[in-house]
PDB file of N, CA, C and O in Angstrom:
ATOM      1  N   MET A 297      -6.597 190.963   0.006  1.00 73.00           N
ATOM      2  CA  MET A 297      -5.931 192.108  -0.192  1.00 73.00           C
ATOM      3  C   MET A 297      -4.613 191.934  -0.950  1.00 73.00           C
ATOM      4  O   MET A 297      -3.798 191.039  -0.715  1.00 73.00           O
ATOM      5  N   HIS A 298      -4.224 192.528  -1.962  1.00 77.00           N
ATOM      6  CA  HIS A 298      -3.108 192.604  -2.712  1.00 77.00           C
ATOM      7  C   HIS A 298      -1.838 193.120  -1.930  1.00 77.00           C
ATOM      8  O   HIS A 298      -1.905 194.208  -1.537  1.00 77.00           O
ATOM      9  N   ASP A 299      -0.896 192.449  -2.148  1.00 80.00           N
ATOM     10  CA  ASP A 299       0.687 192.638  -1.351  1.00 80.00           C
ATOM     11  C   ASP A 299       1.459 193.399  -2.608  1.00 80.00           C
ATOM     12  O   ASP A 299       1.763 192.708  -3.367  1.00 80.00           O
ATOM     13  N   GLN A 300       1.477 194.696  -2.365  1.00 78.00           N
ATOM     14  CA  GLN A 300       2.330 195.418  -3.370  1.00 78.00           C
ATOM     15  C   GLN A 300       3.769 194.970  -3.564  1.00 78.00           C
ATOM     16  O   GLN A 300       4.430 195.269  -4.547  1.00 78.00           O
ATOM     17  N   PHE A 301       4.206 194.181  -2.453  1.00 79.00           N
ATOM     18  CA  PHE A 301       5.683 193.658  -2.560  1.00 79.00           C
ATOM     19  C   PHE A 301       5.697 192.451  -2.963  1.00 79.00           C
ATOM     20  O   PHE A 301       6.861 191.841  -3.146  1.00 79.00           O
ATOM     21  N   ASP A 302       4.923 191.822  -3.404  1.00 76.00           N
ATOM     22  CA  ASP A 302       4.702 190.315  -3.964  1.00 76.00           C
ATOM     23  C   ASP A 302       4.644 190.505  -5.596  1.00 76.00           C
ATOM     24  O   ASP A 302       3.594 190.438  -5.915  1.00 76.00           O
ATOM     25  N   VAL A 303       5.806 190.644  -5.922  1.00 72.00           N
ATOM     26  CA  VAL A 303       5.912 190.970  -7.448  1.00 72.00           C
ATOM     27  C   VAL A 303       6.967 189.730  -8.011  1.00 72.00           C
ATOM     28  O   VAL A 303       7.977 189.362  -7.207  1.00 72.00           O
ATOM     29  N   THR A 304       6.739 189.453  -9.148  1.00 70.00           N
ATOM     30  CA  THR A 304       7.535 188.503 -10.082  1.00 70.00           C
ATOM     31  C   THR A 304       8.671 189.380 -10.827  1.00 70.00           C
ATOM     32  O   THR A 304       7.984 190.327 -11.431  1.00 70.00           O
ATOM     33  N   LEU A 305       9.720 189.125 -10.475  1.00 62.00           N
ATOM     34  CA  LEU A 305      10.856 189.945 -11.231  1.00 62.00           C
ATOM     35  C   LEU A 305      11.016 189.192 -12.753  1.00 62.00           C
ATOM     36  O   LEU A 305      11.744 188.025 -12.606  1.00 62.00           O
ATOM     37  N   GLU A 306      10.825 189.488 -13.666  1.00 74.00           N
ATOM     38  CA  GLU A 306      10.919 189.086 -15.049  1.00 74.00           C
ATOM     39  C   GLU A 306      11.599 189.779 -16.189  1.00 74.00           C
ATOM     40  O   GLU A 306      11.476 189.498 -17.159  1.00 74.00           O
ATOM     41  N   ASP A 307      12.118 191.012 -15.708  1.00 82.00           N
ATOM     42  CA  ASP A 307      12.628 191.786 -16.505  1.00 82.00           C
ATOM     43  C   ASP A 307      14.303 191.272 -16.795  1.00 82.00           C
ATOM     44  O   ASP A 307      14.999 191.386 -15.891  1.00 82.00           O
ATOM     45  N   GLN A 308      14.416 190.991 -17.887  1.00 86.00           N
ATOM     46  CA  GLN A 308      15.735 190.296 -18.355  1.00 86.00           C
ATOM     47  C   GLN A 308      16.735 191.341 -18.240  1.00 86.00           C
ATOM     48  O   GLN A 308      17.898 190.881 -17.782  1.00 86.00           O
ATOM     49  N   ASP A 309      16.484 192.452 -18.698  1.00 86.00           N
ATOM     50  CA  ASP A 309      17.604 193.697 -18.675  1.00 86.00           C
ATOM     51  C   ASP A 309      18.066 193.976 -17.147  1.00 86.00           C
ATOM     52  O   ASP A 309      19.466 194.309 -16.846  1.00 86.00           O
ATOM     53  N   LEU A 310      16.990 194.067 -16.335  1.00 85.00           N
ATOM     54  CA  LEU A 310      17.241 194.302 -15.016  1.00 85.00           C
ATOM     55  C   LEU A 310      17.984 193.002 -14.355  1.00 85.00           C
ATOM     56  O   LEU A 310      18.741 193.455 -13.557  1.00 85.00           O
ATOM     57  N   LEU A 311      17.640 191.988 -14.529  1.00 86.00           N
ATOM     58  CA  LEU A 311      18.218 190.770 -13.997  1.00 86.00           C
ATOM     59  C   LEU A 311      19.717 190.917 -14.520  1.00 86.00           C
ATOM     60  O   LEU A 311      20.497 190.512 -13.646  1.00 86.00           O
ATOM     61  N   ARG A 312      20.170 190.939 -15.772  1.00 91.00           N
ATOM     62  CA  ARG A 312      21.448 191.230 -15.942  1.00 91.00           C
ATOM     63  C   ARG A 312      22.037 192.115 -15.588  1.00 91.00           C
ATOM     64  O   ARG A 312      23.246 191.948 -15.115  1.00 91.00           O
ATOM     65  N   GLU A 313      21.567 193.293 -15.323  1.00 91.00           N
ATOM     66  CA  GLU A 313      22.212 194.417 -14.429  1.00 91.00           C
ATOM     67  C   GLU A 313      22.481 194.088 -13.023  1.00 91.00           C
ATOM     68  O   GLU A 313      23.553 194.423 -12.543  1.00 91.00           O
ATOM     69  N   VAL A 314      21.523 193.502 -12.300  1.00 91.00           N
ATOM     70  CA  VAL A 314      21.816 192.887 -10.958  1.00 91.00           C
ATOM     71  C   VAL A 314      22.846 191.992 -11.063  1.00 91.00           C
ATOM     72  O   VAL A 314      23.800 192.001 -10.196  1.00 91.00           O
ATOM     73  N   GLU A 315      23.039 191.108 -11.901  1.00 94.00           N
ATOM     74  CA  GLU A 315      24.020 190.049 -11.991  1.00 94.00           C
ATOM     75  C   GLU A 315      25.414 190.729 -12.245  1.00 94.00           C
ATOM     76  O   GLU A 315      26.351 190.451 -11.590  1.00 94.00           O
ATOM     77  N   LEU A 316      25.520 191.859 -13.104  1.00 94.00           N
ATOM     78  CA  LEU A 316      26.812 192.483 -13.419  1.00 94.00           C
ATOM     79  C   LEU A 316      27.320 193.275 -12.181  1.00 94.00           C
ATOM     80  O   LEU A 316      28.334 193.293 -11.778  1.00 94.00           O
ATOM     81  N   THR A 317      26.176 193.885 -11.399  1.00 95.00           N
ATOM     82  CA  THR A 317      26.455 194.764 -10.286  1.00 95.00           C
ATOM     83  C   THR A 317      27.036 193.789  -8.975  1.00 95.00           C
ATOM     84  O   THR A 317      27.962 193.926  -8.425  1.00 95.00           O
ATOM     85  N   THR A 318      26.448 192.655  -9.127  1.00 96.00           N
ATOM     86  CA  THR A 318      26.696 191.597  -8.097  1.00 96.00           C
ATOM     87  C   THR A 318      28.289 191.133  -8.263  1.00 96.00           C
ATOM     88  O   THR A 318      29.149 191.117  -7.335  1.00 96.00           O
ATOM     89  N   ASN A 319      28.476 190.924  -9.497  1.00 95.00           N
ATOM     90  CA  ASN A 319      29.777 190.399  -9.988  1.00 95.00           C
ATOM     91  C   ASN A 319      30.855 191.430  -9.604  1.00 95.00           C
ATOM     92  O   ASN A 319      31.857 191.111  -9.003  1.00 95.00           O
ATOM     93  N   LEU A 320      30.564 192.660  -9.674  1.00 95.00           N
ATOM     94  CA  LEU A 320      31.573 193.763  -9.425  1.00 95.00           C
ATOM     95  C   LEU A 320      31.671 193.847  -7.831  1.00 95.00           C
ATOM     96  O   LEU A 320      32.727 193.983  -7.388  1.00 95.00           O
ATOM     97  N   ILE A 321      30.527 193.651  -7.291  1.00 96.00           N
ATOM     98  CA  ILE A 321      30.692 193.583  -5.700  1.00 96.00           C
ATOM     99  C   ILE A 321      31.527 192.604  -5.193  1.00 96.00           C
ATOM    100  O   ILE A 321      32.402 192.834  -4.323  1.00 96.00           O
ATOM    101  N   ILE A 322      31.142 191.507  -5.661  1.00 96.00           N
ATOM    102  CA  ILE A 322      32.087 190.350  -5.235  1.00 96.00           C
ATOM    103  C   ILE A 322      33.492 190.442  -5.458  1.00 96.00           C
ATOM    104  O   ILE A 322      34.339 190.386  -4.775  1.00 96.00           O
ATOM    105  N   ALA A 323      33.921 191.155  -6.909  1.00 95.00           N
ATOM    106  CA  ALA A 323      35.347 191.214  -6.969  1.00 95.00           C
ATOM    107  C   ALA A 323      35.930 192.308  -6.208  1.00 95.00           C
ATOM    108  O   ALA A 323      37.093 192.218  -5.793  1.00 95.00           O
ATOM    109  N   ALA A 324      35.174 193.369  -5.979  1.00 95.00           N
ATOM    110  CA  ALA A 324      35.814 194.509  -5.012  1.00 95.00           C
ATOM    111  C   ALA A 324      35.898 193.826  -3.937  1.00 95.00           C
ATOM    112  O   ALA A 324      37.162 194.317  -3.170  1.00 95.00           O
ATOM    113  N   SER A 325      34.940 193.150  -3.270  1.00 96.00           N
ATOM    114  CA  SER A 325      35.247 192.584  -1.851  1.00 96.00           C
ATOM    115  C   SER A 325      36.321 191.613  -1.644  1.00 96.00           C
ATOM    116  O   SER A 325      36.743 191.381  -0.496  1.00 96.00           O
ATOM    117  N   GLU A 326      37.012 191.215  -2.708  1.00 96.00           N
ATOM    118  CA  GLU A 326      37.712 190.015  -2.918  1.00 96.00           C
ATOM    119  C   GLU A 326      39.468 190.714  -2.949  1.00 96.00           C
ATOM    120  O   GLU A 326      40.255 189.839  -2.846  1.00 96.00           O
ATOM    121  N   THR A 327      39.548 191.814  -3.009  1.00 93.00           N
ATOM    122  CA  THR A 327      40.709 192.725  -3.029  1.00 93.00           C
ATOM    123  C   THR A 327      40.912 193.688  -2.182  1.00 93.00           C
ATOM    124  O   THR A 327      39.967 194.321  -1.728  1.00 93.00           O
ATOM    125  N   ASP A 328      42.013 194.028  -1.632  1.00 94.00           N
ATOM    126  CA  ASP A 328      42.288 195.132  -0.883  1.00 94.00           C
ATOM    127  C   ASP A 328      42.784 196.493  -1.727  1.00 94.00           C
ATOM    128  O   ASP A 328      42.673 197.666  -1.165  1.00 94.00           O
ATOM    129  N   GLU A 329      42.796 196.315  -3.089  1.00 94.00           N
ATOM    130  CA  GLU A 329      43.181 197.281  -3.851  1.00 94.00           C
ATOM    131  C   GLU A 329      41.842 197.792  -4.731  1.00 94.00           C
ATOM    132  O   GLU A 329      41.005 197.080  -4.692  1.00 94.00           O
ATOM    133  N   HIS A 330      42.205 199.022  -5.205  1.00 94.00           N
ATOM    134  CA  HIS A 330      40.991 199.406  -6.180  1.00 94.00           C
ATOM    135  C   HIS A 330      40.913 198.452  -7.289  1.00 94.00           C
ATOM    136  O   HIS A 330      41.996 198.188  -7.930  1.00 94.00           O
ATOM    137  N   LEU A 331      39.769 198.281  -7.905  1.00 94.00           N
ATOM    138  CA  LEU A 331      39.729 197.446  -9.339  1.00 94.00           C
ATOM    139  C   LEU A 331      40.176 198.270 -10.403  1.00 94.00           C
ATOM    140  O   LEU A 331      39.937 199.650 -10.197  1.00 94.00           O
ATOM    141  N   SER A 332      41.058 197.965 -11.278  1.00 94.00           N
ATOM    142  CA  SER A 332      41.615 198.755 -12.493  1.00 94.00           C
ATOM    143  C   SER A 332      40.383 198.721 -13.439  1.00 94.00           C
ATOM    144  O   SER A 332      39.346 198.059 -13.495  1.00 94.00           O
ATOM    145  N   LEU A 333      40.323 199.893 -14.313  1.00 93.00           N
ATOM    146  CA  LEU A 333      39.385 200.015 -15.344  1.00 93.00           C
ATOM    147  C   LEU A 333      39.609 198.669 -16.223  1.00 93.00           C
ATOM    148  O   LEU A 333      38.240 198.377 -16.581  1.00 93.00           O
ATOM    149  N   GLU A 334      40.719 198.074 -16.547  1.00 92.00           N
ATOM    150  CA  GLU A 334      40.725 196.910 -17.347  1.00 92.00           C
ATOM    151  C   GLU A 334      40.041 195.661 -16.685  1.00 92.00           C
ATOM    152  O   GLU A 334      39.454 194.794 -17.113  1.00 92.00           O
ATOM    153  N   GLU A 335      39.948 195.467 -15.238  1.00 93.00           N
ATOM    154  CA  GLU A 335      39.560 194.668 -14.480  1.00 93.00           C
ATOM    155  C   GLU A 335      38.139 194.803 -14.539  1.00 93.00           C
ATOM    156  O   GLU A 335      37.204 193.781 -14.619  1.00 93.00           O
ATOM    157  N   ILE A 336      37.429 196.076 -14.443  1.00 93.00           N
ATOM    158  CA  ILE A 336      36.144 196.169 -14.238  1.00 93.00           C
ATOM    159  C   ILE A 336      35.622 195.871 -15.584  1.00 93.00           C
ATOM    160  O   ILE A 336      34.464 195.273 -15.697  1.00 93.00           O
ATOM    161  N   ASP A 337      36.263 196.267 -16.958  1.00 93.00           N
ATOM    162  CA  ASP A 337      35.929 195.988 -18.088  1.00 93.00           C
ATOM    163  C   ASP A 337      35.605 194.575 -18.448  1.00 93.00           C
ATOM    164  O   ASP A 337      34.657 193.801 -18.836  1.00 93.00           O
ATOM    165  N   GLN A 338      36.698 193.666 -17.769  1.00 93.00           N
ATOM    166  CA  GLN A 338      36.876 192.296 -17.907  1.00 93.00           C
ATOM    167  C   GLN A 338      35.594 191.618 -17.080  1.00 93.00           C
ATOM    168  O   GLN A 338      34.784 190.882 -17.756  1.00 93.00           O
ATOM    169  N   ILE A 339      35.337 191.978 -16.143  1.00 91.00           N
ATOM    170  CA  ILE A 339      33.924 191.746 -15.419  1.00 91.00           C
ATOM    171  C   ILE A 339      32.795 191.873 -15.962  1.00 91.00           C
ATOM    172  O   ILE A 339      32.027 191.009 -16.213  1.00 91.00           O
ATOM    173  N   LEU A 340      32.756 192.954 -16.461  1.00 90.00           N
ATOM    174  CA  LEU A 340      31.684 193.370 -17.227  1.00 90.00           C
ATOM    175  C   LEU A 340      31.525 192.849 -18.608  1.00 90.00           C
ATOM    176  O   LEU A 340      30.281 192.953 -19.266  1.00 90.00           O
ATOM    177  N   GLY A 341      32.412 192.321 -19.257  1.00 91.00           N
ATOM    178  CA  GLY A 341      32.542 191.722 -20.367  1.00 91.00           C
ATOM    179  C   GLY A 341      32.536 192.934 -21.449  1.00 91.00           C
ATOM    180  O   GLY A 341      32.043 192.644 -22.694  1.00 91.00           O
ATOM    181  N   VAL A 342      33.189 193.901 -21.041  1.00 89.00           N
ATOM    182  CA  VAL A 342      33.296 195.163 -22.162  1.00 89.00           C
ATOM    183  C   VAL A 342      34.639 194.952 -22.695  1.00 89.00           C
ATOM    184  O   VAL A 342      35.785 194.676 -22.109  1.00 89.00           O
ATOM    185  N   ALA A 343      34.610 195.183 -24.080  1.00 81.00           N
ATOM    186  CA  ALA A 343      35.923 195.165 -24.864  1.00 81.00           C
ATOM    187  C   ALA A 343      36.328 196.651 -25.391  1.00 81.00           C
ATOM    188  O   ALA A 343      35.433 197.274 -25.646  1.00 81.00           O
ATOM    189  N   ARG A 344      37.587 196.975 -24.893  1.00 75.00           N
ATOM    190  CA  ARG A 344      37.893 198.406 -25.191  1.00 75.00           C
ATOM    191  C   ARG A 344      38.478 198.537 -26.579  1.00 75.00           C
ATOM    192  O   ARG A 344      39.157 197.535 -27.109  1.00 75.00           O
ATOM    193  N   PRO A 345      38.015 199.410 -27.276  1.00 75.00           N
ATOM    194  CA  PRO A 345      38.586 199.615 -28.638  1.00 75.00           C
ATOM    195  C   PRO A 345      40.211 199.865 -28.554  1.00 75.00           C
ATOM    196  O   PRO A 345      40.883 200.172 -27.852  1.00 75.00           O
ATOM    197  N   ALA A 346      40.759 199.219 -29.682  1.00 75.00           N
ATOM    198  CA  ALA A 346      42.205 199.128 -29.794  1.00 75.00           C
ATOM    199  C   ALA A 346      42.608 200.718 -30.218  1.00 75.00           C
ATOM    200  O   ALA A 346      42.110 201.610 -30.813  1.00 75.00           O
ATOM    201  N   ALA A 347      43.733 200.984 -29.435  1.00 73.00           N
ATOM    202  CA  ALA A 347      44.314 202.344 -29.515  1.00 73.00           C
ATOM    203  C   ALA A 347      45.210 202.456 -30.994  1.00 73.00           C
ATOM    204  O   ALA A 347      45.657 201.403 -31.529  1.00 73.00           O
ATOM    205  N   GLY A 348      44.867 203.547 -31.644  1.00 64.00           N
ATOM    206  CA  GLY A 348      45.780 203.746 -32.767  1.00 64.00           C
ATOM    207  C   GLY A 348      45.069 203.930 -33.949  1.00 64.00           C
ATOM    208  O   GLY A 348      44.971 203.891 -35.026  1.00 64.00           O
TER     209      GLY A 348
END
């Protein structure tokens, strides 16, 4: 009988998304304050466009 929950997770995009989400959860749990947008961007590796 095949176990529908016995699956191999090989989706690289999904794995990266889980990693990013985990990093955000860890960062949020390590502070008593809200994370700023800049901190979130840094954790996610997002560069904001230069103003002007």
